[in-house]
mmCIF file of C-alpha atoms in Angstrom:
data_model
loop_
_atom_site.group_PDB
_atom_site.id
_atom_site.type_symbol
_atom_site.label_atom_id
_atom_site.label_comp_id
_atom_site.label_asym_id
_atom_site.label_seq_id
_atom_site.Cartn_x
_atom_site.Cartn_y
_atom_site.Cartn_z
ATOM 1 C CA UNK A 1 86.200 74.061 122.987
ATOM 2 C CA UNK A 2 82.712 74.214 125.499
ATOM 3 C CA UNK A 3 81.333 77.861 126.081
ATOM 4 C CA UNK A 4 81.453 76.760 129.854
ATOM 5 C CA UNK A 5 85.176 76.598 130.279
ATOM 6 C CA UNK A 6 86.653 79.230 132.710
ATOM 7 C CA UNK A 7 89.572 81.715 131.612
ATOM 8 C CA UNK A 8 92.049 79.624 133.528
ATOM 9 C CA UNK A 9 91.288 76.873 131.725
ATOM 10 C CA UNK A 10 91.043 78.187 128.247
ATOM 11 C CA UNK A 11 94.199 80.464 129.308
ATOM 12 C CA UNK A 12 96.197 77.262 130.280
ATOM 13 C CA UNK A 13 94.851 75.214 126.996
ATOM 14 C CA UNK A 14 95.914 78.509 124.863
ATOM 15 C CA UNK A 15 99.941 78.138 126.340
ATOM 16 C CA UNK A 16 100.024 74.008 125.799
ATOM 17 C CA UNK A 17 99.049 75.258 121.903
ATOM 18 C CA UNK A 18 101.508 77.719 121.497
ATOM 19 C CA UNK A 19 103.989 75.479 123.241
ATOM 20 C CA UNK A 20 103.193 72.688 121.082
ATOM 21 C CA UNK A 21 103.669 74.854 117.886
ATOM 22 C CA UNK A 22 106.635 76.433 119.387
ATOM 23 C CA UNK A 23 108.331 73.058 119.893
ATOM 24 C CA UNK A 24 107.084 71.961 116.004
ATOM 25 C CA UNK A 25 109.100 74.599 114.979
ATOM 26 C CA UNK A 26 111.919 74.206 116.942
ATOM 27 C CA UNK A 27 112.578 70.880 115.740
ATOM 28 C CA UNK A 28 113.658 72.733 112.082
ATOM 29 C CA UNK A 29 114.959 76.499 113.051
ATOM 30 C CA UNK A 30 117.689 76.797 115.537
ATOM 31 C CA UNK A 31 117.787 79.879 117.726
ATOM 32 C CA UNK A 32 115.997 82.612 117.223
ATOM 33 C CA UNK A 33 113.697 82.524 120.006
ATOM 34 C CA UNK A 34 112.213 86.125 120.149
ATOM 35 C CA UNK A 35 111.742 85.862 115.789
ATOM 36 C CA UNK A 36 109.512 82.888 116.223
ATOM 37 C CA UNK A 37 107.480 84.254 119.368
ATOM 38 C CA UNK A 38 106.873 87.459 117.285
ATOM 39 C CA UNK A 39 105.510 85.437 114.033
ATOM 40 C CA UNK A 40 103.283 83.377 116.590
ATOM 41 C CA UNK A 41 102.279 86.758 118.262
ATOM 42 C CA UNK A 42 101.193 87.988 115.025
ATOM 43 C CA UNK A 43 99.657 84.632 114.102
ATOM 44 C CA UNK A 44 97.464 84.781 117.316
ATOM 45 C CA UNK A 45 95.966 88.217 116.949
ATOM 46 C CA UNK A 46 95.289 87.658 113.317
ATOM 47 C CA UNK A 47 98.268 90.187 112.215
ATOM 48 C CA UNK A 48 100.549 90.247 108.985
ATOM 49 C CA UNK A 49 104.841 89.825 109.645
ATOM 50 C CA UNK A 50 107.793 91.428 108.026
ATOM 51 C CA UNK A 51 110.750 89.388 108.894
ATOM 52 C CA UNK A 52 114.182 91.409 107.335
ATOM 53 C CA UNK A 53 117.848 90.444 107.204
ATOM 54 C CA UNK A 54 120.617 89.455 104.912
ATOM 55 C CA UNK A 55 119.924 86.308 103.050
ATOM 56 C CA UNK A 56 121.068 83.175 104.413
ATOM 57 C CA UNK A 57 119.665 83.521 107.641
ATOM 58 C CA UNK A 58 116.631 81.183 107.562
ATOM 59 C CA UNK A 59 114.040 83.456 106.877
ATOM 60 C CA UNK A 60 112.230 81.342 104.195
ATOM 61 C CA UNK A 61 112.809 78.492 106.288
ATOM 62 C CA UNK A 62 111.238 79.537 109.259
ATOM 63 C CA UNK A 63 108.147 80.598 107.479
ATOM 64 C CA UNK A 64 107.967 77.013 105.760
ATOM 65 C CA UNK A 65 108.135 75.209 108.704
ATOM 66 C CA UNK A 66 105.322 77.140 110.190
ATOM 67 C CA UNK A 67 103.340 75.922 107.263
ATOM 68 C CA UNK A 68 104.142 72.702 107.814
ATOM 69 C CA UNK A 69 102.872 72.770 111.667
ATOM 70 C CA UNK A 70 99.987 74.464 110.738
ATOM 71 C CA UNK A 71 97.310 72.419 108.793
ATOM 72 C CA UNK A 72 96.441 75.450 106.448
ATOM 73 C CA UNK A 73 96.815 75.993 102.939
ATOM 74 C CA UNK A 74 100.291 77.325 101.754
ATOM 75 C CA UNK A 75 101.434 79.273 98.918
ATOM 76 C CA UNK A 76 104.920 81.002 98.331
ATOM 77 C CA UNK A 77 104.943 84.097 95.951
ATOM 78 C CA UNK A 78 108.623 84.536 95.043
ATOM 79 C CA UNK A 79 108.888 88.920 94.396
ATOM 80 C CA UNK A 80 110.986 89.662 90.928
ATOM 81 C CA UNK A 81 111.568 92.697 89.479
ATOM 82 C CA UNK A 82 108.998 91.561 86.502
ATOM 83 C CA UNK A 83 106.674 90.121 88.475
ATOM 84 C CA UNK A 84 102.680 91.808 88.379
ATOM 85 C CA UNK A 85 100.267 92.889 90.163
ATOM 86 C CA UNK A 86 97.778 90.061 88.196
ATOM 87 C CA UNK A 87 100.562 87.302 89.113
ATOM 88 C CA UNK A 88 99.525 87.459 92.345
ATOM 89 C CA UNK A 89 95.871 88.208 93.117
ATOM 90 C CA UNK A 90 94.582 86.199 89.485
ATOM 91 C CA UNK A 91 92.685 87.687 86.872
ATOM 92 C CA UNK A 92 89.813 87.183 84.705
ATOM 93 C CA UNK A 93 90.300 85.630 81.574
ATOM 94 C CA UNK A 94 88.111 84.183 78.374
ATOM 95 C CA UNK A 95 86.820 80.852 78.642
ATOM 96 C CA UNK A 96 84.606 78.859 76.396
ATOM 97 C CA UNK A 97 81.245 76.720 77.525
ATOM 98 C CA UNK A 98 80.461 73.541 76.412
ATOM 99 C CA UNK A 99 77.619 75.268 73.936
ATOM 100 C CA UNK A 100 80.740 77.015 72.526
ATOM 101 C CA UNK A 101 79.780 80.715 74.466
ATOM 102 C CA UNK A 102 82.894 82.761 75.548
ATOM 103 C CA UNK A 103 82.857 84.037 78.903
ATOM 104 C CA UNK A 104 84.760 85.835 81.498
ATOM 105 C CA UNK A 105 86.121 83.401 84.603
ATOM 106 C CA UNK A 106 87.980 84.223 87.693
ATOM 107 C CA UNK A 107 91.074 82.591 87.587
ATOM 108 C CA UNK A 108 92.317 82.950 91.320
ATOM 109 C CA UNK A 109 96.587 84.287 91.790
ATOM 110 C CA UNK A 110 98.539 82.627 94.827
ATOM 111 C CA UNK A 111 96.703 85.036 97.369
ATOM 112 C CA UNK A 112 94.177 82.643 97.999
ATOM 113 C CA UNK A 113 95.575 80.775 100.174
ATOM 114 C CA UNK A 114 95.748 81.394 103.869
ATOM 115 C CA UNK A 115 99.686 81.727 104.421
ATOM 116 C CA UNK A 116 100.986 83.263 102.272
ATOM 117 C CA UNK A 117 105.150 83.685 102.265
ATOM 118 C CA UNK A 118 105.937 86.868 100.170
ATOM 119 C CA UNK A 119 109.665 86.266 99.751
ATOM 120 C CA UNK A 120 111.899 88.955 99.330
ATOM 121 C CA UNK A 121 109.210 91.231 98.816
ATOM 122 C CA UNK A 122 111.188 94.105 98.418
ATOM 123 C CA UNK A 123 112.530 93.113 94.812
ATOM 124 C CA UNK A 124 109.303 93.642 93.176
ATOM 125 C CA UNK A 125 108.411 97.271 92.283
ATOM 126 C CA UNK A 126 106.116 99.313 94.621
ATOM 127 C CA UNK A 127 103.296 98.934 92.205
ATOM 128 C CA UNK A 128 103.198 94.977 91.876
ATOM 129 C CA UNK A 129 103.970 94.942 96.299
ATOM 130 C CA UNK A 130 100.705 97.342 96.422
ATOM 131 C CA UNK A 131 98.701 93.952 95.334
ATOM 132 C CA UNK A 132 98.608 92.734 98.432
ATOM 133 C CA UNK A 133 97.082 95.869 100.333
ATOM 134 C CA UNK A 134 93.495 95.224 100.122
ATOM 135 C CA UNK A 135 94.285 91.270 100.548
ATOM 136 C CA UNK A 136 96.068 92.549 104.074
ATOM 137 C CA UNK A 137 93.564 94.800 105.224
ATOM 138 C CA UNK A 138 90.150 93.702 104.077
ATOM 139 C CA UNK A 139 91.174 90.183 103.802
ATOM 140 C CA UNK A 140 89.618 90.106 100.365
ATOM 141 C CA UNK A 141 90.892 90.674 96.537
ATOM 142 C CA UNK A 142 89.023 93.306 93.969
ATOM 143 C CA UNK A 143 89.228 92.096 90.218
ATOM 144 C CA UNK A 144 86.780 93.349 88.007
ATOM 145 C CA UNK A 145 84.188 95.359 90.107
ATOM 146 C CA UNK A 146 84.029 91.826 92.128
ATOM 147 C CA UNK A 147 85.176 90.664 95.191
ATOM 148 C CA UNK A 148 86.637 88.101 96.345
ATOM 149 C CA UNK A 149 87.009 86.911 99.786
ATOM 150 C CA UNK A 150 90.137 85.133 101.229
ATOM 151 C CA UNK A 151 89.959 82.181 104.051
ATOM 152 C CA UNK A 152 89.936 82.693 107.179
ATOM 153 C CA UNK A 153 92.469 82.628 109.141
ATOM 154 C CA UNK A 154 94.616 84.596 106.439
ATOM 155 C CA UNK A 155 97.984 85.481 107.124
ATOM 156 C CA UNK A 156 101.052 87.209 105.341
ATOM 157 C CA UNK A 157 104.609 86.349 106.287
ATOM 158 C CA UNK A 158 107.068 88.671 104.122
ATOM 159 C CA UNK A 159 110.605 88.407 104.190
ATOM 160 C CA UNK A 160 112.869 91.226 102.375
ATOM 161 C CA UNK A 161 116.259 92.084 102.446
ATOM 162 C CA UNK A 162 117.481 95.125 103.716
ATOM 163 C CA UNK A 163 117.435 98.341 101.569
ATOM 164 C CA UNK A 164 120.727 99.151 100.973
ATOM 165 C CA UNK A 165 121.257 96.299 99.379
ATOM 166 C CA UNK A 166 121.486 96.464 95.015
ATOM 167 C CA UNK A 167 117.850 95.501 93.075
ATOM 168 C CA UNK A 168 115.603 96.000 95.870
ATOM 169 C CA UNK A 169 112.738 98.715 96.236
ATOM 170 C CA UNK A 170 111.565 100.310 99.989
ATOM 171 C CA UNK A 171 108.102 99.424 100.795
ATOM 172 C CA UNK A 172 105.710 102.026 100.842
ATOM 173 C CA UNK A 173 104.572 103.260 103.661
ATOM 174 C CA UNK A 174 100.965 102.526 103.419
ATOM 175 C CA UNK A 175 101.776 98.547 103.061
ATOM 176 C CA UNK A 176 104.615 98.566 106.076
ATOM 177 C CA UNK A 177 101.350 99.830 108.340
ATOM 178 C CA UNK A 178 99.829 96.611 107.262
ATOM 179 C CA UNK A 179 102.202 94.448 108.584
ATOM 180 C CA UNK A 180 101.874 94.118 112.708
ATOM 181 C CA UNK A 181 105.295 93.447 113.640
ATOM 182 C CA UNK A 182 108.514 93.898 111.901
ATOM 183 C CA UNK A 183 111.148 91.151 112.816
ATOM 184 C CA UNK A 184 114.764 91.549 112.764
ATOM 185 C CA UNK A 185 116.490 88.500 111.997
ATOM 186 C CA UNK A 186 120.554 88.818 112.733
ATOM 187 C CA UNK A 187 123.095 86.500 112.933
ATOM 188 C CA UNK A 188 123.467 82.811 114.600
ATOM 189 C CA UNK A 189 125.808 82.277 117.344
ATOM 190 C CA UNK A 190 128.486 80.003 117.674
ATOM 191 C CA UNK A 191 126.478 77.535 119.208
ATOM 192 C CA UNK A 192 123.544 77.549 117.011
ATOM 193 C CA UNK A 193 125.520 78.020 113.573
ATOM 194 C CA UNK A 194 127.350 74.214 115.124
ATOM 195 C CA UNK A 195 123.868 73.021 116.071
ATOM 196 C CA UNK A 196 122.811 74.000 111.699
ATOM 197 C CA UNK A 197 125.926 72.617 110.585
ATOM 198 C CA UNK A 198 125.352 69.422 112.639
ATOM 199 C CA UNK A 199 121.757 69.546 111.263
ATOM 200 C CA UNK A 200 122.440 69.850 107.475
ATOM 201 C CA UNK A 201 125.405 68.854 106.757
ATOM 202 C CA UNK A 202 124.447 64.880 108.374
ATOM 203 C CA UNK A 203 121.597 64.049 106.068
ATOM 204 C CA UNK A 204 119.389 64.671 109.467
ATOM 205 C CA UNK A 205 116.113 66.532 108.217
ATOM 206 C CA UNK A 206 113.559 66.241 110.995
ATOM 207 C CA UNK A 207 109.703 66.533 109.640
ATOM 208 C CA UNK A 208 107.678 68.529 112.055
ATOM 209 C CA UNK A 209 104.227 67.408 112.676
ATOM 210 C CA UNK A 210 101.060 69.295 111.561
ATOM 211 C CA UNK A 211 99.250 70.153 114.967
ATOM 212 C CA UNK A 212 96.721 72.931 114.617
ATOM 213 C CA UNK A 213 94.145 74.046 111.800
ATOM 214 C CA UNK A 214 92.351 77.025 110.896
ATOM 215 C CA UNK A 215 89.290 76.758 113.575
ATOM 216 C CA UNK A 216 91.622 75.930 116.685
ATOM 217 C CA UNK A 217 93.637 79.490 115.177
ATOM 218 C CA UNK A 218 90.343 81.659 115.331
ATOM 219 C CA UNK A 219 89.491 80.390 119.259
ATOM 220 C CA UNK A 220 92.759 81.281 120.213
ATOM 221 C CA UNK A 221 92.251 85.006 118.199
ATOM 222 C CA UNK A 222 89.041 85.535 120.126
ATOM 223 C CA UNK A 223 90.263 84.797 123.856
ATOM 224 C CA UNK A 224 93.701 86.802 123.103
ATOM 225 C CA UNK A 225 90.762 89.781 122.659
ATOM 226 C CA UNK A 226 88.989 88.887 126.022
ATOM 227 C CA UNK A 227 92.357 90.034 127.875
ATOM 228 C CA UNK A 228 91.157 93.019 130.273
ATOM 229 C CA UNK A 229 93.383 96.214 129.391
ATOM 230 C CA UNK A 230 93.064 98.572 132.390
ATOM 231 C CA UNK A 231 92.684 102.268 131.154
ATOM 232 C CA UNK A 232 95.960 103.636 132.946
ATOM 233 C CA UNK A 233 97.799 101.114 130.468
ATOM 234 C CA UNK A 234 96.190 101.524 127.436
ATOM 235 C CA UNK A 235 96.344 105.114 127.787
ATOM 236 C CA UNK A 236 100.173 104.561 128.204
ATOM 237 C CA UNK A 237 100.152 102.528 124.956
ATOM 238 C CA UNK A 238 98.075 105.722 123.096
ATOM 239 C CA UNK A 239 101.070 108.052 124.866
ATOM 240 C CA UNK A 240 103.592 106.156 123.246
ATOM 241 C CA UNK A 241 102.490 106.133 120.013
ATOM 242 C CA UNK A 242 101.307 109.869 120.224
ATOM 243 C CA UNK A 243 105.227 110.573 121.522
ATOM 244 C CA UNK A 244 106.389 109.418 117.858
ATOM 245 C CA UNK A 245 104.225 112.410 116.576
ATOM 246 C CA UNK A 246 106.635 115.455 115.629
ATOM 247 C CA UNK A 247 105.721 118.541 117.033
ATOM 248 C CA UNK A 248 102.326 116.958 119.141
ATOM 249 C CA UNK A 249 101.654 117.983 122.425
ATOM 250 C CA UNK A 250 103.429 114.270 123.552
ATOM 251 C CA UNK A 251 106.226 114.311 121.285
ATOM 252 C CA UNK A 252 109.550 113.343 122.740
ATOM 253 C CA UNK A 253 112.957 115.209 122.620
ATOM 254 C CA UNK A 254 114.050 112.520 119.952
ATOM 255 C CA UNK A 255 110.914 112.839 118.094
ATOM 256 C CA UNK A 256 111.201 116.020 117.233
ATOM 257 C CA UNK A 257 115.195 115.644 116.325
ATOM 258 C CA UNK A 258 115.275 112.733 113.910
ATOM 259 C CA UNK A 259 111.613 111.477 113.185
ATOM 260 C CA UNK A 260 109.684 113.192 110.121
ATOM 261 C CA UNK A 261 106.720 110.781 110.211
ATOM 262 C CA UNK A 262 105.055 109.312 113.727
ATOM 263 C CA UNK A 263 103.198 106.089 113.901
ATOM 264 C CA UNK A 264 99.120 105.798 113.164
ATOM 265 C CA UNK A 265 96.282 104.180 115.425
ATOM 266 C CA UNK A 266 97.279 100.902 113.478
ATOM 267 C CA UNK A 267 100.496 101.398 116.050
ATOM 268 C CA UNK A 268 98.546 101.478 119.065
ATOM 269 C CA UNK A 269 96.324 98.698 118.005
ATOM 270 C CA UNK A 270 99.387 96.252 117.525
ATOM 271 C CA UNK A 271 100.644 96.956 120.950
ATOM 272 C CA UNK A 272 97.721 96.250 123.116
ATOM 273 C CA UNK A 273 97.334 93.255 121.296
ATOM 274 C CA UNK A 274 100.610 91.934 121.593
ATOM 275 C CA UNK A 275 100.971 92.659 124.867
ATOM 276 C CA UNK A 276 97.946 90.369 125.318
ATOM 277 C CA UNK A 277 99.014 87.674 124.118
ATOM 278 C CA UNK A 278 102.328 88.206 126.226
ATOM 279 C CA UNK A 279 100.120 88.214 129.111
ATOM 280 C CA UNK A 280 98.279 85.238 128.338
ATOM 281 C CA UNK A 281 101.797 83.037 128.044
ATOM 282 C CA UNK A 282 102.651 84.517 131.435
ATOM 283 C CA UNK A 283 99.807 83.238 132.967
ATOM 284 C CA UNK A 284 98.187 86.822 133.969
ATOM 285 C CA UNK A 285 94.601 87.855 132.266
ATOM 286 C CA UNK A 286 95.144 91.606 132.691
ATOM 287 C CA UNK A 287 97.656 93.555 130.857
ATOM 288 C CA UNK A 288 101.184 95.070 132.323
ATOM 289 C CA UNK A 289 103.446 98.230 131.597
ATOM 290 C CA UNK A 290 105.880 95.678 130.710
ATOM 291 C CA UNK A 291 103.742 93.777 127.798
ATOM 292 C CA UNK A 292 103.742 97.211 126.451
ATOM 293 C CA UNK A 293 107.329 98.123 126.377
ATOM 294 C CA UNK A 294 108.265 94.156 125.618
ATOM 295 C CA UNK A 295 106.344 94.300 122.434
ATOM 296 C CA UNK A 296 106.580 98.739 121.421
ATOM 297 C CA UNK A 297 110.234 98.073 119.250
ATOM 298 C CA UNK A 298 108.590 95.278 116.809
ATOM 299 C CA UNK A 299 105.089 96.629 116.471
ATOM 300 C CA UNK A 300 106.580 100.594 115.720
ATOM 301 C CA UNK A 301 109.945 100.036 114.051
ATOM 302 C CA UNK A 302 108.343 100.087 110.972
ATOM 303 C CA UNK A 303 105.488 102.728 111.140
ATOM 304 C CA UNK A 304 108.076 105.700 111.889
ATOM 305 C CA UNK A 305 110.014 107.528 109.369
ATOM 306 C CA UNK A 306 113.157 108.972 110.259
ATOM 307 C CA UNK A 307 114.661 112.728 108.835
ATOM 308 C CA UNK A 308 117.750 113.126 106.700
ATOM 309 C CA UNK A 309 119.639 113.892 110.150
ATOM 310 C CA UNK A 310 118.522 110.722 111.776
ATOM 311 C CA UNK A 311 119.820 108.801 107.974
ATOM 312 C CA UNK A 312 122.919 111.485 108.312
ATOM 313 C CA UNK A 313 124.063 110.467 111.748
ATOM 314 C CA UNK A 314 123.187 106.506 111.000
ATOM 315 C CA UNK A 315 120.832 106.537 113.876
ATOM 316 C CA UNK A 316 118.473 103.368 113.524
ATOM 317 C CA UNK A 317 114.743 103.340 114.731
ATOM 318 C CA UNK A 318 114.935 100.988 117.534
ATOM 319 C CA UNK A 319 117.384 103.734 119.027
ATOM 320 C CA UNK A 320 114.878 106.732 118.889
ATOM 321 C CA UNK A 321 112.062 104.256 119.754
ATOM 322 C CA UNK A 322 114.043 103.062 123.439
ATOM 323 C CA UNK A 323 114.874 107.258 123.722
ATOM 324 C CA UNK A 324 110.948 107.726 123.528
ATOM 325 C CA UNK A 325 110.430 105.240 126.254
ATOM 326 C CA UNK A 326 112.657 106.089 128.829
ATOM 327 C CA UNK A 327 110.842 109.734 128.274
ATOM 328 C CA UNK A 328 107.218 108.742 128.321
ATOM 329 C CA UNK A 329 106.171 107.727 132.124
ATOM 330 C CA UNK A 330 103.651 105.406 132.949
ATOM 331 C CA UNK A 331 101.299 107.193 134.648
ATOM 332 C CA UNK A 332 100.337 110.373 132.789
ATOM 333 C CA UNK A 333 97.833 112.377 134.534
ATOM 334 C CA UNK A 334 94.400 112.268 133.921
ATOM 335 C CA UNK A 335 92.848 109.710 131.311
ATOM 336 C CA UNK A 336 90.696 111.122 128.639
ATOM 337 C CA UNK A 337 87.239 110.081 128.800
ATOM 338 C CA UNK A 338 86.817 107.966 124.947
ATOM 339 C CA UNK A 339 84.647 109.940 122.274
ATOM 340 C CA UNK A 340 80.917 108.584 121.991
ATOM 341 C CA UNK A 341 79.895 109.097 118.407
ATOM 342 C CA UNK A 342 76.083 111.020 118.567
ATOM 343 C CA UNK A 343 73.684 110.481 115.359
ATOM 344 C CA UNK A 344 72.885 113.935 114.078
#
C-alpha cells in the first residue's frame, strides 16, 4: 500500500477488505451477523476472542472458515480434561547429533501458529488454560529460561461452553482479561436453521476463497490506530469502565448492588479500539459516543465479576452493564489533564 495514499483512500480500501472477508465467510456460516463482525473487530486491532454457547451452534465452524479466508497458518488445540500445559506450547526434549552427542531441542506445541482455535477451552483445568497467557499477552512462549516468539499477526479464537454445564472449569480471571471481546453465540432462526438444513443436508459445501495474508492484516492494524479519538469521548470510555468499579468515586447504582469485581485499563483499551474500527466501516475517521456504547457489552462482559446477589437473583452481566450506561452521561465535566511521567 504507497505511504502517499490519503485516509479516504486507505479508509475506503480498509471496508472493500473487510467486506471481502465478510462475504468469504458468509458463503459457510449462516446468520450471525454481529458474531462475525466482533471476531473481525478483534482480528483488526490485533485482539484475542471468546466466542460461548451451547454446542451445536457453529462455533468451531465459524472459526475454521476464517482460517480458510485468511492465508495464515492454522492450528486447532482441542481442551480435555488431561490435556497439559507442555501439549500446547512444546517442550524441550533429548535429541542425539550425528557425532552421537545428546542435546536439548525445542520441540514447538500447536501455539505456533498464528490462529489458533482453542476449542472448548473451558474443559481443560485452569492450570493447562493458563498456557496460553504469556502466548496472549506477550505474543511469545517461555520454555526453559528461553523465549520464543510467535508470528505475527497472532491471534486466539476460543470457544467454550457455558459454565453450568457438567466437566467444564471457569476461566480465570487473569486469562478472560486477555481476550478483547467476548461473543455470545445463541440460537438460529427459523430462516437461517432452513437456510443450514438446505446447506448440509444437499451435499452443497461451498469452499471459500483465501483472500488476505498476514502483511495486508498488520496495514489494516496500524490505520485502525490512526483513528482520531477526541478527549470528551475517550474520557467517556475511561468513565465507563471506572463506573464498573465498586465503591469508586464513578461507580453506578448497579455497581455497587451486584458487581464484586470492576473492569481493568485492558477494558478501556478494547473499547476505543473497537469503536475505531466501527468508525472506519462507517465511513467517519473520528470516533462517536455511539462506537462506544455499540461495542461496551462485548469488550466488558467478561472483565466484571458479579456478587452472590447478582448469581442469587440470576441477573446476567449484559443487564448491569446497559444499567451502567443509561447512568453514565456523555459529557462529564471537566477532562483530566493525562499524567506525564518525570525522570527522578
Amino acid at each position: 500500500m504507497a505511504a502517499t495514499q490519503s485516509m479516504e483512500q486507505r479508509a475506503n480500501d480498509f471496508r472493500a477488505a473487510y467486506g471481502r472477508v465478510q462475504r468469504e465467510i458468509g458463503k459457510v456460516i449462516v446468520g450471525h451477523t454481529d458474531i462475525v463482525h466482533g471476531i473481525l473487530t478483534c482480528l483488526f486491532v490485533g485482539g484475542h476472542a471468546l466466542l460461548e454457547g451451547v454446542p451445536g451452534l457453529g462455533k468451531t465452524l465459524l472459526v475454521r472458515t476464517l482460517s480458510q479466508v485468511l492465508d495464515l497458518k492454522f492450528n486447532r488445540i482441542q481442551f480435555t480434561p488431561d490435556l497439559m500445559p507442555s501439549d500446547i506450547i512444546g517442550t524441550n526434549i533429548i535429541s542425539e547429533t550425528g557425532d552421537g552427542k545428546r542435546v536439548f531441542s525445542f520441540q514447538a506445541g500447536p501455539i505456533f501458529a498464528q490462529i489458533v482455535l482453542a476449542d472448548e477451552i473451558n474443559r481443560a483445568t485452569p492450570k493447562t488454560q493458563s498456557a496460553l497467557l504469556e502466548a496472549m499477552q506477550e505474543h511469545s512462549v517461555t520454555i526453559g529460561g528461553t523465549i520464543h516468539k510467535l508470528v505475527e499477526p497472532f491471534f486466539v479464537m476460543a470457544t467454550q461452553n457455558p459454565i453450568e454445564q457438567e466437566g467444564t472449569y471457569p476461566l480465570p480471571e487473569a486469562q478472560m482479561d486477555r481476550f478483547f471481546f467476548k461473543l455470545v453465540v445463541n440460537y438460529s432462526g427459523r430462516e437461517e436453521m432452513a437456510t443450514i438444513l438446505d446447506r448440509t443436508t444437499r451435499g452443497e459445501f461451498p469452499q471459500p476463497e483465501k483472500i488476505m495474508d498476514g502483511t495486508e492484516i498488520l496495514v489494516w492494524q496500524q490505520l485502525v490506530r490512526e483513528i482520531l479519538l477526541a478527549p470528551a469521548v475517550q474520557d467517556y470510555a475511561i468513565r465507563l469502565v471506572l463506573a464498573t468499579h465498586p465503591g469508586g468515586a464513578f461507580a453506578a447504582a448497579d455497581t455497587n448492588k451486584y458487581i464484586r469485581c470492576g473492569a481493568s485499563p485492558r477494558g478501556a483499551q478494547a473499547i476505543v479500539l473497537a469503536a475505531k474500527v466501527r468508525a472506519l466501516l462507517e465511513g467517519r475517521y473520528n470516533v462517536s459516543f455511539q462506537d462506544i456504547r455499540q461495542v461496551y457489552l462485548p469488550a466488558i462482559r467478561h472483565r466484571i465479576l458479579l456478587n452472590f446477589e447478582a448469581q442469587a437473583e440470576n441477573i446476567p452481566s449484559d443487564e448491569v452493564l446497559q444499567g451502567i450506561m443509561k447512568d453514565v452521561k456523555e459529557k462529564g465535566g471537566d477532562i483530566p489533564t493525562p499524567v506525564t511521567a518525570v525522570k527522578a
